[in-house]
mmCIF file of C-alpha atoms in Angstrom:
data_model
loop_
_atom_site.group_PDB
_atom_site.id
_atom_site.type_symbol
_atom_site.label_atom_id
_atom_site.label_comp_id
_atom_site.label_asym_id
_atom_site.label_seq_id
_atom_site.Cartn_x
_atom_site.Cartn_y
_atom_site.Cartn_z
ATOM 1 C CA MET A 1409 -12.405 -17.882 3.318
ATOM 2 C CA THR A 1410 -10.588 -16.483 0.297
ATOM 3 C CA THR A 1411 -7.247 -14.743 0.604
ATOM 4 C CA VAL A 1412 -6.925 -11.087 -0.308
ATOM 5 C CA SER A 1413 -3.394 -9.740 -0.732
ATOM 6 C CA LEU A 1414 -3.150 -6.032 0.022
ATOM 7 C CA TYR A 1415 -0.088 -4.395 -1.565
ATOM 8 C CA LEU A 1416 0.888 -1.162 0.173
ATOM 9 C CA ASP A 1417 3.211 1.606 -0.964
ATOM 10 C CA VAL A 1418 4.571 4.183 1.498
ATOM 11 C CA ASP A 1419 5.369 7.529 -0.119
ATOM 12 C CA GLY A 1420 2.274 9.279 -1.420
ATOM 13 C CA VAL A 1421 0.074 6.633 0.239
ATOM 14 C CA VAL A 1422 0.887 6.452 3.965
ATOM 15 C CA ASN A 1423 3.440 9.297 3.897
ATOM 16 C CA PRO A 1424 2.013 12.075 1.667
ATOM 17 C CA PHE A 1425 4.300 14.462 -0.215
ATOM 18 C CA GLY A 1426 4.105 17.966 1.270
ATOM 19 C CA PRO A 1427 0.640 17.711 2.817
ATOM 20 C CA VAL A 1428 -1.054 20.922 3.880
ATOM 21 C CA GLY A 1429 -4.055 21.650 6.020
ATOM 22 C CA CYS A 1430 -5.756 18.823 7.872
ATOM 23 C CA THR A 1431 -5.894 15.105 7.227
ATOM 24 C CA ASP A 1432 -8.930 13.536 5.593
ATOM 25 C CA TRP A 1433 -10.055 12.729 9.151
ATOM 26 C CA GLY A 1434 -10.045 16.428 10.064
ATOM 27 C CA THR A 1435 -7.010 16.255 12.344
ATOM 28 C CA GLU A 1436 -3.528 17.688 12.081
ATOM 29 C CA TRP A 1437 -0.848 15.750 10.233
ATOM 30 C CA ARG A 1438 1.659 14.045 12.505
ATOM 31 C CA ILE A 1439 5.397 14.008 11.920
ATOM 32 C CA ALA A 1440 7.624 11.162 13.071
ATOM 33 C CA ASP A 1441 11.334 10.523 12.860
ATOM 34 C CA ALA A 1442 11.666 7.236 10.985
ATOM 35 C CA GLY A 1443 15.402 7.099 11.655
ATOM 36 C CA ILE A 1444 16.366 7.892 8.100
ATOM 37 C CA LEU A 1445 13.949 10.746 7.470
ATOM 38 C CA ASP A 1446 10.861 12.394 8.846
ATOM 39 C CA VAL A 1447 7.506 11.044 7.721
ATOM 40 C CA VAL A 1448 4.154 12.757 7.742
ATOM 41 C CA TYR A 1449 1.077 10.655 8.426
ATOM 42 C CA ALA A 1450 -2.485 10.559 9.696
ATOM 43 C CA SER A 1451 -2.708 8.597 12.947
ATOM 44 C CA GLU A 1452 -6.282 7.593 12.059
ATOM 45 C CA LEU A 1453 -5.025 6.000 8.844
ATOM 46 C CA VAL A 1454 -2.471 3.982 10.812
ATOM 47 C CA ASP A 1455 -5.242 2.838 13.174
ATOM 48 C CA GLU A 1456 -7.398 1.816 10.194
ATOM 49 C CA LEU A 1457 -4.541 -0.115 8.552
ATOM 50 C CA ASN A 1458 -3.799 -1.887 11.834
ATOM 51 C CA GLU A 1459 -7.448 -2.887 12.122
ATOM 52 C CA LEU A 1460 -7.665 -4.041 8.491
ATOM 53 C CA ALA A 1461 -4.571 -6.190 9.002
ATOM 54 C CA THR A 1462 -6.477 -8.242 11.592
ATOM 55 C CA HIS A 1463 -9.130 -9.278 9.049
ATOM 56 C CA PRO A 1464 -8.911 -13.076 8.621
ATOM 57 C CA ALA A 1465 -8.739 -12.855 4.811
ATOM 58 C CA ALA A 1466 -6.143 -10.057 4.698
ATOM 59 C CA ARG A 1467 -2.518 -10.632 3.772
ATOM 60 C CA PHE A 1468 -0.642 -7.316 3.792
ATOM 61 C CA VAL A 1469 2.454 -6.976 1.620
ATOM 62 C CA TRP A 1470 4.927 -4.099 1.384
ATOM 63 C CA LEU A 1471 5.378 -2.969 -2.224
ATOM 64 C CA THR A 1472 7.448 0.178 -1.872
ATOM 65 C CA THR A 1473 10.856 1.576 -2.711
ATOM 66 C CA TRP A 1474 11.363 1.609 1.059
ATOM 67 C CA GLN A 1475 11.509 -2.194 0.845
ATOM 68 C CA GLN A 1476 12.959 -3.556 4.167
ATOM 69 C CA LEU A 1477 13.136 -0.028 5.570
ATOM 70 C CA ALA A 1478 9.330 0.079 5.856
ATOM 71 C CA PRO A 1479 9.034 -2.621 8.527
ATOM 72 C CA GLN A 1480 12.367 -1.712 10.094
ATOM 73 C CA PHE A 1481 11.995 2.071 10.441
ATOM 74 C CA LEU A 1482 8.561 3.276 9.357
ATOM 75 C CA CYS A 1483 6.467 0.852 11.419
ATOM 76 C CA PRO A 1484 7.966 1.639 14.832
ATOM 77 C CA ALA A 1485 8.000 5.371 14.061
ATOM 78 C CA ILE A 1486 4.280 5.639 13.304
ATOM 79 C CA GLY A 1487 2.856 2.663 15.214
ATOM 80 C CA LEU A 1488 1.947 0.584 12.172
ATOM 81 C CA HIS A 1489 1.925 -3.141 12.963
ATOM 82 C CA GLY A 1490 3.521 -4.165 9.665
ATOM 83 C CA GLU A 1491 6.870 -5.380 10.973
ATOM 84 C CA HIS A 1492 6.142 -8.959 9.873
ATOM 85 C CA TRP A 1493 4.407 -8.299 6.572
ATOM 86 C CA THR A 1494 6.014 -9.751 3.466
ATOM 87 C CA VAL A 1495 8.335 -7.282 1.717
ATOM 88 C CA LEU A 1496 8.598 -7.417 -2.058
ATOM 89 C CA SER A 1497 11.868 -6.253 -3.534
ATOM 90 C CA SER A 1498 13.239 -5.440 -6.952
ATOM 91 C CA ASP A 1499 16.499 -7.171 -6.028
ATOM 92 C CA GLY A 1500 17.242 -10.116 -8.285
ATOM 93 C CA CYS A 1501 13.944 -10.103 -10.109
ATOM 94 C CA GLU A 1502 13.873 -10.648 -13.832
ATOM 95 C CA GLN A 1503 12.051 -7.619 -15.080
ATOM 96 C CA SER A 1504 9.869 -7.480 -18.165
ATOM 97 C CA GLY A 1505 10.878 -3.925 -18.953
ATOM 98 C CA GLU A 1506 7.695 -2.642 -17.372
ATOM 99 C CA TRP A 1507 7.375 -1.140 -13.899
ATOM 100 C CA TRP A 1508 9.325 -3.215 -11.349
ATOM 101 C CA LYS A 1509 6.402 -3.157 -8.946
ATOM 102 C CA LEU A 1510 4.120 -4.811 -11.501
ATOM 103 C CA ASP A 1511 6.732 -7.496 -12.160
ATOM 104 C CA VAL A 1512 7.182 -8.452 -8.513
ATOM 105 C CA LEU A 1513 3.459 -8.190 -7.783
ATOM 106 C CA LEU A 1514 2.657 -10.597 -10.635
ATOM 107 C CA LYS A 1515 5.191 -13.060 -9.287
ATOM 108 C CA ASP A 1516 3.809 -12.749 -5.744
ATOM 109 C CA VAL A 1517 0.193 -13.161 -6.884
ATOM 110 C CA HIS A 1518 1.190 -16.351 -8.697
ATOM 111 C CA GLU A 1519 3.200 -17.735 -5.755
ATOM 112 C CA SER A 1520 0.760 -16.741 -2.999
ATOM 113 C CA GLY A 1521 -2.357 -17.950 -4.761
ATOM 114 C CA ALA A 1522 -4.338 -14.894 -3.656
ATOM 115 C CA ASP A 1523 -7.906 -14.956 -4.890
ATOM 116 C CA ARG A 1524 -8.197 -11.172 -4.987
ATOM 117 C CA ILE A 1525 -5.873 -8.223 -4.509
ATOM 118 C CA VAL A 1526 -5.921 -4.634 -3.322
ATOM 119 C CA TRP A 1527 -3.157 -2.462 -4.768
ATOM 120 C CA MET A 1528 -2.559 0.909 -3.073
ATOM 121 C CA ASP A 1529 0.043 3.075 -4.825
ATOM 122 C CA ASP A 1530 -0.051 6.719 -5.853
ATOM 123 C CA GLN A 1531 1.668 5.866 -9.184
ATOM 124 C CA LEU A 1532 -0.997 3.440 -10.408
ATOM 125 C CA ASN A 1533 -2.837 5.989 -12.544
ATOM 126 C CA HIS A 1534 0.420 6.657 -14.429
ATOM 127 C CA GLU A 1535 1.383 3.058 -15.201
ATOM 128 C CA ALA A 1536 -0.362 1.852 -18.372
ATOM 129 C CA ALA A 1537 0.764 -1.789 -18.138
ATOM 130 C CA ALA A 1538 -0.409 -2.075 -14.534
ATOM 131 C CA ARG A 1539 -3.709 -0.441 -15.407
ATOM 132 C CA SER A 1540 -4.241 -2.854 -18.328
ATOM 133 C CA TRP A 1541 -3.484 -5.856 -16.131
ATOM 134 C CA ALA A 1542 -5.921 -4.675 -13.438
ATOM 135 C CA GLU A 1543 -8.645 -3.998 -16.009
ATOM 136 C CA PHE A 1544 -8.164 -7.514 -17.411
ATOM 137 C CA LEU A 1545 -8.716 -9.053 -13.948
ATOM 138 C CA GLY A 1546 -11.735 -6.853 -13.354
ATOM 139 C CA PRO A 1547 -13.505 -7.423 -10.027
ATOM 140 C CA ARG A 1548 -10.596 -9.472 -8.597
ATOM 141 C CA VAL A 1549 -8.593 -6.226 -8.198
ATOM 142 C CA LEU A 1550 -9.290 -3.133 -6.126
ATOM 143 C CA TRP A 1551 -7.097 -0.372 -7.489
ATOM 144 C CA ILE A 1552 -6.430 2.660 -5.261
ATOM 145 C CA SER A 1553 -4.234 5.485 -6.542
ATOM 146 C CA PRO A 1554 -4.525 8.297 -3.993
ATOM 147 C CA ASP A 1555 -3.545 11.907 -4.466
ATOM 148 C CA PRO A 1556 0.111 11.806 -3.343
ATOM 149 C CA ARG A 1557 -0.343 15.064 -1.408
ATOM 150 C CA ARG A 1558 -3.134 13.512 0.681
ATOM 151 C CA GLY A 1559 -2.424 9.781 0.839
ATOM 152 C CA LEU A 1560 -5.085 7.199 1.578
ATOM 153 C CA SER A 1561 -8.446 8.688 2.495
ATOM 154 C CA ARG A 1562 -11.401 7.545 4.570
ATOM 155 C CA SER A 1563 -13.255 6.601 1.393
ATOM 156 C CA ASP A 1564 -10.254 4.546 0.216
ATOM 157 C CA ILE A 1565 -10.231 2.634 3.493
ATOM 158 C CA ALA A 1566 -14.010 2.141 3.288
ATOM 159 C CA ALA A 1567 -13.563 0.665 -0.208
ATOM 160 C CA VAL A 1568 -10.904 -1.728 1.104
ATOM 161 C CA ARG A 1569 -13.121 -2.742 4.008
ATOM 162 C CA GLN A 1570 -16.028 -3.449 1.644
ATOM 163 C CA PHE A 1571 -13.757 -5.395 -0.754
ATOM 164 C CA LEU A 1572 -12.537 -7.583 2.118
ATOM 165 C CA GLY A 1573 -16.135 -8.320 3.095
#
């Protein structure tokens, strides 16, 4: 089976900015104390991510400014089973002058040998170099840039599930 690396951001993806109304699942947003700040999340999204992480081809990777804080504080606060996922960091990386997340993702893709990738980050639609790279790779990349006020949706998760096969 081929390996699919799934790169996950936190803010605007799992933890929306100033969400209002109901989640995409039709339930109320939950608030949790992540030790350093409160986070807002959809419990159904956490359940879906936990289930996706059990897929035999899936390799989840943290790609967030939270860096080590995601597995250390976010995971226990919201019940996400990502405590042992790889964490990519901007520390010590030689940057190309582009977005740091693209630089470390490129390095990780090369080192991990992933056949395909899923990149989930609310900034993706605003990063021209990342967009160009993803377009070049075509069907090897699933690009998800959710509305940062809503985070990942049911249709986003369905697209990931279909991409994993």
